[in-house]
mmCIF file of C-alpha atoms in Angstrom:
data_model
loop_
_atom_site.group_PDB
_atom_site.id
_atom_site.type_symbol
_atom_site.label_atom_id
_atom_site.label_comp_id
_atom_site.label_asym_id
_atom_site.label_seq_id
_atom_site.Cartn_x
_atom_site.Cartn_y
_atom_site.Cartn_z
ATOM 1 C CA UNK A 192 0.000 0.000 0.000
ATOM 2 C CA UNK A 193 1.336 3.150 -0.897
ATOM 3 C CA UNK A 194 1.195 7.018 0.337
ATOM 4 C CA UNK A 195 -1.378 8.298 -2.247
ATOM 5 C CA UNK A 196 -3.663 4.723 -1.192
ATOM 6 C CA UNK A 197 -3.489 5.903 2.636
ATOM 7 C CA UNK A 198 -4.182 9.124 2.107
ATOM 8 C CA UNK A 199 -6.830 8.874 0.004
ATOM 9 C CA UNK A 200 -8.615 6.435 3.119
ATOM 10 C CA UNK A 201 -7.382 8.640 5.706
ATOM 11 C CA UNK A 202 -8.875 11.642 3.608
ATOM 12 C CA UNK A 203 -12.539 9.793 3.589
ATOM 13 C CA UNK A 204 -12.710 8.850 7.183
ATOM 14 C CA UNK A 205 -11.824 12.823 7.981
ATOM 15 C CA UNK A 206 -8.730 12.365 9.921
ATOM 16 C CA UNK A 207 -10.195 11.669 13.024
ATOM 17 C CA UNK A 208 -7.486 10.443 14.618
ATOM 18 C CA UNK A 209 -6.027 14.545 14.262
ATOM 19 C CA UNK A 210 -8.725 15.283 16.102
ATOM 20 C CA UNK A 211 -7.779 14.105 19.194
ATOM 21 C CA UNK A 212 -5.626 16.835 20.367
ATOM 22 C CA UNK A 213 -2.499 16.720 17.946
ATOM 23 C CA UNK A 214 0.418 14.081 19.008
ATOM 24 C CA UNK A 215 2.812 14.600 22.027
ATOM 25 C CA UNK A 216 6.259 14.773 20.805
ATOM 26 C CA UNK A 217 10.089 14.861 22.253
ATOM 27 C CA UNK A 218 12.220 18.103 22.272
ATOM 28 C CA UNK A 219 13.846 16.314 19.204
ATOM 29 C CA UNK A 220 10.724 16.173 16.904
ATOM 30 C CA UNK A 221 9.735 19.709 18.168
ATOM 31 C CA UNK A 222 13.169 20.913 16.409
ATOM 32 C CA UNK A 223 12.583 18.830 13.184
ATOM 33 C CA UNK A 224 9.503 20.059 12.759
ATOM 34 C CA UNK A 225 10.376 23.970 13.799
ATOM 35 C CA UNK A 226 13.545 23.716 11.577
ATOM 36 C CA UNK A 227 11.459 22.688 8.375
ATOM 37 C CA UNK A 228 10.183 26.035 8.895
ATOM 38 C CA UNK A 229 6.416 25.304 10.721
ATOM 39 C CA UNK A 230 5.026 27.295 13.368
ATOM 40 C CA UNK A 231 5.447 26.674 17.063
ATOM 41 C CA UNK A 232 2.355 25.000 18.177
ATOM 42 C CA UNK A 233 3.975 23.367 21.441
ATOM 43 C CA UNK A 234 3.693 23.770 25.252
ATOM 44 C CA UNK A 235 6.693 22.282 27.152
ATOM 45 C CA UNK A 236 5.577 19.524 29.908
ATOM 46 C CA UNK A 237 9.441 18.807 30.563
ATOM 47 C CA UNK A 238 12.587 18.710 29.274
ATOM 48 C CA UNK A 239 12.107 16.170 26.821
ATOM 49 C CA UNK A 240 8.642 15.927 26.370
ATOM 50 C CA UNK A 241 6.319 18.756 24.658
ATOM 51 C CA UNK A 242 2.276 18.564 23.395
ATOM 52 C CA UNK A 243 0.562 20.144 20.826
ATOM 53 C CA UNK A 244 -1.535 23.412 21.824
ATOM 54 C CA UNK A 245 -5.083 21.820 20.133
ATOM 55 C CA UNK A 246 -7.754 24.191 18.671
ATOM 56 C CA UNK A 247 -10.503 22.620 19.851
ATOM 57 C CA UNK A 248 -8.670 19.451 20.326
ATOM 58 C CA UNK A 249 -7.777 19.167 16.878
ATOM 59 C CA UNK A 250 -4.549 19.113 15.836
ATOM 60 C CA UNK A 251 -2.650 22.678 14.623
ATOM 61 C CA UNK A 252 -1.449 21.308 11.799
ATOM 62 C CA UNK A 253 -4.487 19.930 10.513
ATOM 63 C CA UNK A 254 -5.056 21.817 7.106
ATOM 64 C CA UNK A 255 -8.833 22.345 6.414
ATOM 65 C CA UNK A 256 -8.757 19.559 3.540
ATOM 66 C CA UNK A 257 -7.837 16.919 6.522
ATOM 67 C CA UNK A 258 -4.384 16.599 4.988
ATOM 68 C CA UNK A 259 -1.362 16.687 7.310
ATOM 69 C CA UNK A 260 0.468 20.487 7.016
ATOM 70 C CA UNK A 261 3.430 18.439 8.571
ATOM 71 C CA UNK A 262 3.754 15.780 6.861
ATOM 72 C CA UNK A 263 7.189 14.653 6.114
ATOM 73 C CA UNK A 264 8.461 16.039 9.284
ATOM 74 C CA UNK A 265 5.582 14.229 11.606
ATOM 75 C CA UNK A 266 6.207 13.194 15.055
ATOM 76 C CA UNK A 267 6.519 9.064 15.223
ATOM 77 C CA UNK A 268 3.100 8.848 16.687
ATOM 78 C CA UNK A 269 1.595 10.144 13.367
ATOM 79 C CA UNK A 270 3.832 8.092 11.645
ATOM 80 C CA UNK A 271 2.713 5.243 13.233
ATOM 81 C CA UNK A 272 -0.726 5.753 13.846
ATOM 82 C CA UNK A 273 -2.782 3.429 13.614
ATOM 83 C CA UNK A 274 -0.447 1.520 16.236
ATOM 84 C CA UNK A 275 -1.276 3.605 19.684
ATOM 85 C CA UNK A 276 1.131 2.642 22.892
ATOM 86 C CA UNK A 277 -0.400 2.124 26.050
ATOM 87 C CA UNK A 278 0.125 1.688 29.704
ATOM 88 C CA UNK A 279 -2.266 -1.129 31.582
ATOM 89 C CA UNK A 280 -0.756 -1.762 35.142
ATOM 90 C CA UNK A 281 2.849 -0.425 34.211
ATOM 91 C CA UNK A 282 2.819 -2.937 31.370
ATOM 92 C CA UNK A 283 3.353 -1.758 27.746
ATOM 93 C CA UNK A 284 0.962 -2.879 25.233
ATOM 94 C CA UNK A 285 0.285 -1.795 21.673
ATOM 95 C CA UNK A 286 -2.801 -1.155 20.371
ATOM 96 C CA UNK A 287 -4.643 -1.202 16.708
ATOM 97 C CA UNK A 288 -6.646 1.464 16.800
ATOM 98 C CA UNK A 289 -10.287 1.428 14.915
ATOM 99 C CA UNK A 290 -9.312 3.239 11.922
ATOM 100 C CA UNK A 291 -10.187 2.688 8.244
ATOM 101 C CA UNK A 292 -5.867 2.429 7.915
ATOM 102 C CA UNK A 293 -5.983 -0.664 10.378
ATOM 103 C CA UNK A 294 -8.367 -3.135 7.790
ATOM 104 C CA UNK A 295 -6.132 -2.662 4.854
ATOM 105 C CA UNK A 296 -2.674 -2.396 5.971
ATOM 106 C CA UNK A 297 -0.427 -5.702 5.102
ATOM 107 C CA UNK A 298 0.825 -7.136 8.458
ATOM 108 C CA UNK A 299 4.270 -6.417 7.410
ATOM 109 C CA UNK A 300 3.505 -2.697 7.596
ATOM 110 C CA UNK A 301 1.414 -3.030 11.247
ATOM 111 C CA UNK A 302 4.295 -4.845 12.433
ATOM 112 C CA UNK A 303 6.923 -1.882 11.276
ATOM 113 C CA UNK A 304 4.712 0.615 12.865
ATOM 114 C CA UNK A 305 4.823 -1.592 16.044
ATOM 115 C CA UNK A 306 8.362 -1.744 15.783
ATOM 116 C CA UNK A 307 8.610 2.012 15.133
ATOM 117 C CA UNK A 308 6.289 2.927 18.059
ATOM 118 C CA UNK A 309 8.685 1.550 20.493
ATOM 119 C CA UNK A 310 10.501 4.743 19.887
ATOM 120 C CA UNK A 311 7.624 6.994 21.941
ATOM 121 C CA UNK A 312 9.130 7.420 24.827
ATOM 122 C CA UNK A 313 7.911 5.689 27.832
ATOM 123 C CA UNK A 314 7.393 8.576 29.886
ATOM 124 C CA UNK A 315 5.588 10.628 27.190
ATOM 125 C CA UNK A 316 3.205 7.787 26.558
ATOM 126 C CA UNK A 317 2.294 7.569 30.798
ATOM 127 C CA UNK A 318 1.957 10.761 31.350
ATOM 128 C CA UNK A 319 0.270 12.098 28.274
ATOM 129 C CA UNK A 320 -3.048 12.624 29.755
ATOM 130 C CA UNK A 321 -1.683 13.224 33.251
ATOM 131 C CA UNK A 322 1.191 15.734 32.822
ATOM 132 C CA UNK A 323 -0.975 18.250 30.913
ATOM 133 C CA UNK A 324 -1.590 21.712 30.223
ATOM 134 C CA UNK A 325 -4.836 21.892 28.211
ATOM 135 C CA UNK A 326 -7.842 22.912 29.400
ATOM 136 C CA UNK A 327 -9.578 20.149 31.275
ATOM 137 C CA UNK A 328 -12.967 19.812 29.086
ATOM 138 C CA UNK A 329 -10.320 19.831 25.828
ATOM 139 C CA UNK A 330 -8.458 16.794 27.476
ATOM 140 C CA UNK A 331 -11.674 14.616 28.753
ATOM 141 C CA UNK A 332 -12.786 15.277 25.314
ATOM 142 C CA UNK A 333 -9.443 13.884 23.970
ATOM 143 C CA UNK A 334 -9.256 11.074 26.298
ATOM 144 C CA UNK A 335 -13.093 10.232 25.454
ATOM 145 C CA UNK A 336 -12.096 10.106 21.393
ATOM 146 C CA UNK A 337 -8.985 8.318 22.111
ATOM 147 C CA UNK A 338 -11.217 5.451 24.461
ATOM 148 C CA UNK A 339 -13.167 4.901 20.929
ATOM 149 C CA UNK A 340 -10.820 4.423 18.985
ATOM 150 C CA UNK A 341 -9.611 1.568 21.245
ATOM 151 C CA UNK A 342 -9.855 -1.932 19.390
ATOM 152 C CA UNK A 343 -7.627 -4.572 20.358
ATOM 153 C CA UNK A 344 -4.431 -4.986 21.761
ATOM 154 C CA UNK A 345 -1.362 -6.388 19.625
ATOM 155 C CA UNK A 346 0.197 -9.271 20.465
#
């Protein structure tokens, strides 16, 4: 499957998964994406670990035909999206999330994003929703979408 084929599905189903409050990314991805020339849409939690000011939680670089403004400089959580780490009782599990993406992509593709999602750093993924500094209607709204899009855990 190639980029045009995602897109295109990702396109119909109207990006909902960039409405859920934009990705949380490392100071590293912050600079990749600033140094390709974007606009500063973050709020530092920590040192290493920065989230997206949402409008509405949708993501800032959400352009208005549900295309992705940052594209080639994405954080890995786009990138990897529709793979979704989690924390149940201090164990890390991966989750498919219930997107259009997860029913056509080849396994050898789900298992690269997998593989690639390891990179989210632990302590971004636990305290996403914790360590915050939206607006608390913004982030139950967030958390709400994100519990829906909740399918099945990855073995």
């Amino acid at each position: 499957m190639d980029n045009k084929e995602m897109f295109k599905i990702c396109k119909k189903c109207g990006a909902k998964c960039c409405k859920l409050g934009g990705a949380d990314v490392t100071n590293q991805e912050r600079e990749i994406i600033l140094s390709a020339g974007h606009t500063d849409h973050f709020v530092k939690i920590d040192s290493d670990h920065y989230e997206m000011k949402s409008k509405g939680s949708i993501c800032p670089y959400l352009k208005e035909d549900n295309s992705c403004g940052i594209y080639h400089v994405r954080p890995i959580a786009c990138r990897c999206f529709p793979i979704h780490p989690e924390f149940n009782n201090n164990k890390k599990e991966y989750l498919l999330a219930l997107c259009p993406l997860g029913k056509v992509l080849p396994k050898e593709l789900i298992d690269r994003m997998k593989k690639d999602s390891t990179r989210i750093m632990d302590h971004i993924t636990k305290t996403r929703f914790t360590d915050t500094k939206l607006p608390k209607g913004e982030i139950e709204a967030i958390i709400k979408g994100v519990d829906k899009l909740k399918n099945f855990i990855l073995e």
